Structure formats: C-alpha cells, structure tokens
Short mmCIF file of C-alpha atoms in Angstrom, two decimals:
data_model
loop_
_atom_site.label_atom_id
_atom_site.label_comp_id
_atom_site.label_asym_id
_atom_site.label_seq_id
_atom_site.Cartn_x
_atom_site.Cartn_y
_atom_site.Cartn_z
CA MET Q 1 -56.82 49.55 142.89
CA ALA Q 2 -59.73 51.40 144.49
CA THR Q 3 -63.25 50.35 143.66
CA ARG Q 4 -65.94 52.91 142.98
CA ARG Q 5 -68.81 52.96 145.42
CA PRO Q 6 -72.41 53.47 144.32
CA ALA Q 7 -73.39 57.12 143.96
CA HIS Q 8 -75.68 56.96 147.01
CA ARG Q 9 -75.25 59.34 149.88
CA ARG Q 10 -77.05 60.70 152.88
CA GLY Q 11 -80.12 62.62 151.71
CA ALA Q 12 -80.34 60.77 148.38
CA PRO Q 13 -83.55 58.79 147.80
CA GLY Q 14 -83.68 55.21 149.02
CA ALA Q 15 -84.93 52.15 147.18
CA ALA Q 16 -88.63 52.75 147.97
CA ALA Q 17 -88.52 56.32 146.63
CA VAL Q 18 -86.63 55.15 143.56
CA LEU Q 19 -89.26 52.43 142.94
CA ARG Q 20 -92.00 55.06 142.95
CA ALA Q 21 -89.97 57.47 140.80
CA ALA Q 22 -89.17 54.79 138.20
CA ALA Q 23 -92.81 53.72 137.94
CA GLU Q 24 -94.18 57.29 137.76
CA GLN Q 25 -91.65 58.56 135.22
CA LEU Q 26 -92.00 55.52 132.95
CA ALA Q 27 -95.81 55.82 133.08
CA GLU Q 28 -95.53 59.44 131.97
CA LEU Q 29 -93.32 58.52 129.02
CA LEU Q 30 -95.31 55.46 127.90
CA GLY Q 31 -98.79 56.78 128.65
CA ARG Q 32 -99.58 53.54 130.51
CA PRO Q 33 -99.51 52.86 134.24
CA PRO Q 34 -96.99 50.35 135.54
CA ASP Q 35 -98.30 47.01 136.74
CA SER Q 36 -95.39 46.24 139.07
CA VAL Q 37 -91.72 46.83 139.74
CA SER Q 38 -89.94 43.50 139.71
CA SER Q 39 -86.48 44.67 140.76
CA VAL Q 40 -84.45 47.66 141.86
CA LYS Q 41 -80.73 47.80 142.52
CA PRO Q 42 -78.08 50.44 143.10
CA THR Q 43 -75.47 51.06 140.40
CA GLU Q 44 -72.29 53.11 140.34
CA ASP Q 45 -74.18 56.09 138.88
CA GLY Q 46 -77.60 55.72 140.51
CA TRP Q 47 -80.22 53.01 140.26
CA GLU Q 48 -81.59 50.41 137.86
CA ALA Q 49 -85.15 49.11 138.03
CA VAL Q 50 -87.22 46.63 136.04
CA VAL Q 51 -90.82 47.77 135.58
CA GLU Q 52 -93.65 45.60 134.21
CA VAL Q 53 -96.30 47.36 132.09
CA VAL Q 54 -99.54 46.07 130.56
CA GLU Q 55 -99.13 46.85 126.86
CA LEU Q 56 -102.30 45.22 125.56
CA GLU Q 57 -105.23 44.32 127.80
CA ARG Q 58 -107.10 41.15 126.90
CA ILE Q 59 -109.83 39.00 128.40
CA PRO Q 60 -109.04 36.90 130.32
CA ASP Q 61 -106.30 39.10 131.74
CA THR Q 62 -103.88 36.15 131.87
CA THR Q 63 -103.58 36.63 128.09
CA SER Q 64 -102.77 40.36 128.35
CA VAL Q 65 -99.47 41.35 126.72
CA MET Q 66 -96.88 42.64 129.20
CA GLY Q 67 -93.70 44.60 128.61
CA SER Q 68 -90.68 44.45 130.87
CA TYR Q 69 -88.68 47.68 130.90
CA THR Q 70 -85.22 48.27 132.31
CA VAL Q 71 -85.06 51.82 133.68
CA ALA Q 72 -81.85 53.67 134.60
CA LEU Q 73 -82.12 56.49 137.15
CA ASP Q 74 -79.49 58.88 138.44
CA ALA Q 75 -78.56 59.15 142.13
CA GLU Q 76 -81.45 61.59 142.72
CA GLY Q 77 -84.01 59.23 141.16
CA GLU Q 78 -84.44 61.05 137.82
CA LEU Q 79 -84.96 58.79 134.80
CA ILE Q 80 -81.97 58.74 132.47
CA SER Q 81 -83.02 55.99 130.06
CA TYR Q 82 -85.39 53.09 129.56
CA GLU Q 83 -85.55 50.09 127.26
CA ARG Q 84 -88.16 47.39 126.71
CA THR Q 85 -86.28 44.16 127.21
CA ARG Q 86 -89.07 41.61 126.97
CA ARG Q 87 -92.70 41.08 125.87
CA TYR Q 88 -94.75 38.21 127.21
CA SER Q 89 -98.26 37.04 128.11
CA ARG Q 90 -99.21 37.80 131.72
CA GLY Q 91 -99.97 34.12 132.40
CA MET Q 92 -96.60 32.92 131.11
CA VAL Q 93 -94.38 31.30 133.71
CA ASP Q 94 -90.60 31.60 133.44
CA ARG Q 95 -88.89 28.26 133.07
CA PRO Q 96 -85.41 27.60 134.39
CA ASP Q 97 -82.62 27.21 131.83
CA ARG Q 98 -81.44 23.68 131.36
#
C-alpha cells in the first residue's frame, strides 16, 4: 500500500511563508492582528497552523483573553478554513495531564 506524500513541491511556499500567510489571512477575516503562531505543520493537502489572537485586551495584559485558532491552508498557502479551538487568559500556564 502506497502512502500519500504531503502536497509540497519545488516552488511551493515553505513553512516561513505559510506562517506569514496564515497570520495575515486570519487577521483579515477576524479584524484583529495575530499575536503569535504557535505551530505549523505540513499535511497531505497543504499546511495546518495554530495562530494565537488577542480577543479582548485587558489591563494588566496578562488578563487579556486569547483565542487559539487552527488554520488549514492549501499547498500554495491560501486559507481554506479556520476554527477557534480554545479561549484562555494570556497569563494562564498549560498544565500537564495527569
């Protein structure tokens, strides 16, 4: 059984270009600038990135409400879909599962 390879090829954008594209396109759709990109990985059809966005600014900023969005992009770096997967306070620290 042959396995499918990711849809990346010579001339297609690399991870850095995809990071920028994901952040820019999501900002355009949400009307808010991204705070950071926490992950990017190739998929069979393109790329998947997780982008962090400030959804509600508060003072101090450690209490600001953040949104974590999973963004799917095609092999050329065009946004196909996005979904908010998490909301949290900026100062919240992830704890390992027990």
